[in-house]
Short mmCIF file of C-alpha atoms in Angstrom, two decimals:
data_model
loop_
_atom_site.label_atom_id
_atom_site.label_comp_id
_atom_site.label_asym_id
_atom_site.label_seq_id
_atom_site.Cartn_x
_atom_site.Cartn_y
_atom_site.Cartn_z
CA ASP A 297 67.54 75.99 -17.46
CA ALA A 298 64.07 74.15 -16.87
CA LYS A 299 64.17 71.93 -13.83
CA THR A 300 62.02 69.20 -15.59
CA THR A 301 62.60 66.29 -17.96
CA GLN A 302 59.87 65.32 -20.42
CA PRO A 303 60.09 62.99 -23.68
CA PRO A 304 60.24 64.72 -26.65
CA SER A 305 56.99 63.26 -28.16
CA MET A 306 54.45 60.55 -28.18
CA ASP A 307 51.64 58.98 -29.50
CA CYS A 308 48.42 57.85 -28.40
CA ALA A 309 45.00 56.71 -30.29
CA GLU A 310 41.97 58.64 -30.44
CA GLY A 311 39.68 57.63 -27.49
CA ARG A 312 42.56 56.09 -25.44
CA ALA A 313 43.78 57.78 -22.34
CA ALA A 314 46.75 59.58 -22.68
CA ASN A 315 49.57 59.73 -20.13
CA LEU A 316 52.39 62.43 -20.34
CA PRO A 317 54.98 61.82 -17.76
CA CYS A 318 57.74 64.43 -16.15
CA ASN A 319 60.82 64.56 -14.22
CA HIS A 320 61.37 66.92 -11.64
CA SER A 321 63.56 65.26 -9.06
CA THR A 322 65.11 68.71 -7.93
CA ILE A 323 61.82 70.02 -6.74
CA SER A 324 61.74 71.90 -3.59
CA GLY A 325 59.36 71.36 -0.87
CA ASN A 326 57.31 74.76 -1.61
CA GLU A 327 57.45 74.45 -5.31
CA TYR A 328 54.10 73.45 -7.51
CA VAL A 329 53.74 71.11 -11.10
CA TYR A 330 52.33 73.14 -13.60
CA TRP A 331 51.30 72.09 -16.70
CA TYR A 332 50.16 73.65 -19.82
CA ARG A 333 49.74 72.99 -23.58
CA GLN A 334 50.50 74.75 -26.54
CA ILE A 335 48.18 73.89 -29.96
CA HIS A 336 50.07 74.94 -33.03
CA SER A 337 50.68 78.87 -33.52
CA GLN A 338 48.64 79.71 -30.27
CA GLY A 339 49.27 80.74 -26.91
CA PRO A 340 50.09 78.11 -24.25
CA GLN A 341 47.10 77.11 -22.75
CA TYR A 342 47.09 76.33 -18.81
CA ILE A 343 45.80 72.99 -17.98
CA ILE A 344 46.58 72.05 -14.17
CA HIS A 345 48.53 72.62 -11.09
CA GLY A 346 49.44 70.58 -7.65
CA LEU A 347 51.42 70.26 -4.89
CA LYS A 348 51.58 66.95 -3.54
CA ASN A 349 48.13 65.89 -3.80
CA ASN A 350 46.46 64.38 -7.06
CA GLU A 351 44.65 66.81 -8.57
CA THR A 352 41.63 66.54 -11.38
CA ASN A 353 39.38 69.02 -13.23
CA GLU A 354 37.88 69.16 -16.57
CA MET A 355 40.89 68.55 -18.39
CA ALA A 356 42.83 66.41 -17.21
CA SER A 357 44.38 64.82 -13.75
CA LEU A 358 47.58 65.29 -12.36
CA ILE A 359 48.72 62.06 -10.31
CA ILE A 360 51.99 63.45 -8.31
CA THR A 361 54.26 60.49 -6.85
CA GLU A 362 55.02 60.17 -3.02
CA ASP A 363 58.40 62.17 -2.97
CA ARG A 364 56.94 64.48 -5.59
CA LYS A 365 60.01 63.84 -7.55
CA SER A 366 58.18 62.74 -10.51
CA SER A 367 54.47 63.49 -12.10
CA THR A 368 52.03 61.81 -14.64
CA LEU A 369 49.42 64.52 -16.64
CA ILE A 370 46.33 62.42 -17.78
CA LEU A 371 44.07 62.82 -20.45
CA PRO A 372 41.23 60.65 -19.92
CA HIS A 373 40.05 60.75 -23.28
CA ALA A 374 42.16 62.30 -25.86
CA THR A 375 40.82 63.65 -28.92
CA LEU A 376 42.36 64.75 -32.41
CA ARG A 377 42.51 68.33 -30.67
CA ASP A 378 44.59 67.45 -27.84
CA THR A 379 47.49 67.27 -30.00
CA ALA A 380 49.91 69.54 -28.81
CA VAL A 381 52.91 70.46 -26.59
CA TYR A 382 52.46 69.99 -23.17
CA TYR A 383 54.82 71.54 -21.00
CA CYS A 384 55.65 70.39 -17.17
CA ILE A 385 56.78 73.45 -15.28
CA VAL A 386 57.98 73.82 -11.40
CA ARG A 387 57.15 77.21 -9.67
CA LEU A 388 56.26 78.75 -6.80
CA LEU A 389 52.32 79.15 -6.23
CA SER A 390 52.56 82.82 -5.24
CA GLY A 391 54.80 85.27 -3.43
CA GLY A 392 58.32 86.37 -3.94
CA SER A 393 60.26 86.97 -6.99
CA ASN A 394 60.07 83.55 -8.27
CA TYR A 395 56.95 84.08 -10.80
CA LYS A 396 58.33 83.28 -13.88
CA LEU A 397 57.72 80.23 -15.74
CA THR A 398 60.57 78.51 -17.34
CA PHE A 399 59.45 76.73 -20.55
CA GLY A 400 61.58 73.38 -21.46
CA LYS A 401 60.90 72.05 -24.79
CA GLY A 402 57.84 69.68 -23.66
CA THR A 403 56.18 66.77 -25.11
CA LEU A 404 54.88 66.72 -28.33
CA LEU A 405 51.55 64.61 -27.99
CA THR A 406 50.35 63.44 -31.42
CA VAL A 407 46.52 61.78 -30.93
CA ASN A 408 45.91 59.65 -33.94
CA PRO A 409 42.77 58.30 -35.50
CA SER B 19 40.90 82.81 -15.56
CA ALA B 20 42.03 86.31 -16.97
CA VAL B 21 41.20 87.04 -20.78
CA ILE B 22 44.01 88.22 -22.59
CA SER B 23 43.76 90.30 -26.39
CA GLN B 24 46.97 91.18 -28.09
CA LYS B 25 47.47 93.96 -30.93
CA PRO B 26 48.43 93.07 -33.87
CA SER B 27 48.18 89.30 -34.07
CA ARG B 28 50.52 89.08 -36.82
CA ASP B 29 52.46 91.88 -38.62
CA ILE B 30 55.29 91.93 -41.19
CA CYS B 31 57.54 94.57 -41.03
CA GLN B 32 60.82 95.83 -42.54
CA ARG B 33 64.15 95.77 -40.97
CA GLY B 34 65.27 98.57 -39.31
CA THR B 35 61.54 99.74 -38.13
CA SER B 36 60.13 99.18 -35.08
CA LEU B 37 56.73 97.62 -33.99
CA THR B 38 54.80 98.11 -30.84
CA ILE B 39 52.63 95.08 -29.80
CA GLN B 40 49.59 95.98 -27.12
CA CYS B 41 48.09 93.67 -24.23
CA GLN B 42 45.11 94.30 -22.92
CA VAL B 43 43.39 92.40 -20.02
CA ASP B 44 40.02 92.19 -19.28
CA SER B 45 41.05 91.89 -15.54
CA GLN B 46 43.33 94.22 -12.98
CA VAL B 47 46.39 92.23 -12.76
CA THR B 48 49.61 93.35 -10.69
CA MET B 49 52.06 91.20 -12.86
CA MET B 50 52.51 91.02 -16.59
CA PHE B 51 55.08 89.11 -18.44
CA TRP B 52 56.40 89.32 -22.02
CA TYR B 53 57.78 86.04 -23.65
CA ARG B 54 59.35 85.12 -26.90
CA GLN B 55 59.09 82.25 -29.28
CA GLN B 56 60.97 81.74 -31.88
CA PRO B 57 60.29 79.61 -34.67
CA GLY B 58 60.76 76.00 -33.47
CA GLN B 59 61.83 76.92 -30.08
CA SER B 60 60.17 77.08 -26.84
CA LEU B 61 58.84 79.98 -24.74
CA THR B 62 61.46 82.71 -23.23
CA LEU B 63 60.84 85.42 -21.20
CA ILE B 64 61.58 88.57 -22.03
CA ALA B 65 61.07 90.44 -19.28
CA THR B 66 57.83 91.29 -15.89
CA ALA B 67 56.19 94.29 -16.33
CA ASN B 68 54.30 95.73 -12.92
CA GLN B 69 52.49 98.43 -12.96
CA GLY B 70 54.17 101.49 -11.32
CA SER B 71 57.89 100.18 -11.46
CA GLU B 72 60.42 99.63 -13.87
CA ALA B 73 60.47 96.25 -15.84
CA THR B 74 62.61 93.62 -14.64
CA TYR B 75 64.31 92.09 -17.85
CA GLU B 76 66.13 88.81 -18.26
CA SER B 77 69.49 88.08 -19.52
CA GLY B 78 69.86 88.55 -22.98
CA PHE B 79 67.23 91.50 -23.14
CA VAL B 80 67.61 94.99 -22.83
CA ILE B 81 65.55 98.43 -22.70
CA ASP B 82 66.66 99.93 -25.48
CA LYS B 83 65.73 96.91 -27.82
CA PHE B 84 62.40 95.84 -25.94
CA PRO B 85 60.98 98.84 -24.38
CA ILE B 86 58.05 98.23 -22.07
CA SER B 87 54.94 100.23 -20.78
CA ARG B 88 52.92 99.75 -18.23
CA PRO B 89 50.23 102.37 -17.73
CA ASN B 90 47.78 100.81 -15.65
CA LEU B 91 46.83 97.58 -14.50
CA THR B 92 45.19 96.06 -17.32
CA PHE B 93 47.35 97.30 -20.07
CA SER B 94 50.74 96.82 -21.43
CA THR B 95 52.74 97.48 -24.49
CA LEU B 96 56.07 95.43 -25.55
CA THR B 97 58.28 97.82 -28.43
CA VAL B 98 60.21 95.71 -30.80
CA SER B 99 63.18 98.48 -31.89
CA ASN B 100 65.04 98.40 -34.92
CA MET B 101 64.12 95.01 -35.90
CA SER B 102 66.43 92.48 -37.78
CA PRO B 103 65.10 88.99 -39.26
CA GLU B 104 66.37 87.41 -35.94
CA ASP B 105 63.43 89.40 -34.43
CA SER B 106 61.09 87.13 -36.34
CA SER B 107 59.03 85.39 -33.10
CA ILE B 108 55.83 84.96 -31.68
CA TYR B 109 55.44 87.51 -28.81
CA LEU B 110 53.24 86.63 -25.84
CA CYS B 111 51.63 88.68 -23.33
CA SER B 112 50.89 86.85 -20.03
CA VAL B 113 49.75 87.84 -16.73
CA GLU B 114 49.66 86.53 -12.91
CA SER B 115 46.28 85.71 -11.72
CA ALA B 116 44.61 83.22 -8.93
CA GLY B 117 47.93 81.17 -8.57
CA GLY B 118 48.87 80.95 -12.39
CA GLN B 119 49.91 82.71 -15.28
CA PHE B 120 47.63 82.77 -18.18
CA PHE B 121 48.59 84.11 -21.80
CA GLY B 122 47.24 85.89 -24.55
CA PRO B 123 46.91 84.34 -28.31
CA GLY B 124 50.37 86.24 -29.16
CA THR B 125 51.87 88.53 -32.10
CA ARG B 126 53.47 86.34 -34.99
CA LEU B 127 56.01 88.93 -36.33
CA THR B 128 57.89 88.36 -39.19
CA VAL B 129 61.10 90.56 -40.43
CA LEU B 130 62.27 90.99 -43.83
#
């Protein structure tokens, strides 16, 4: 079973920030939060990951709460091409046998013109 | 990130036949994974394929149905054997690289 909870769908206006929440209340101390997205009929695309500090890259920002039980993925200026299913996943960074990604149902983000 | 290609990109097959899907990576990777995504569903891991060892299958998936080869560090194949319409899915190859997993474009399989 997925260890995360996400809303099934969200809408966002083009040009506005999209804030996608994720709950992971059972996350362990050495598990990272990963975000992927899947645009229709394509393979999942890696977005960002983090442990406890906030992270930012060219695609998005990841805000993790201090207790690490939840996080928010922020797309600062959403475009129509950001319409996709966004998956929040927790897993170990490396080592051990737990490399596999367990996908939940994700959040369908629809960016509207 | 690793660049991954899959062949074929899509296929339509007859019931009872088999299809082999190829996955090619542009760099050497130790761990490769095969996922299935049934229509309207999320991704499900089929097996983990490490070079030089037998693939490890997840619950509900067996080697006779989904044999996997991993001849070197840049290539793997997944065969979907004795297909039925229930095997109609997108099959995705993934690799572990630089602390994350990266996915190929997928193979869309339709079984008639």
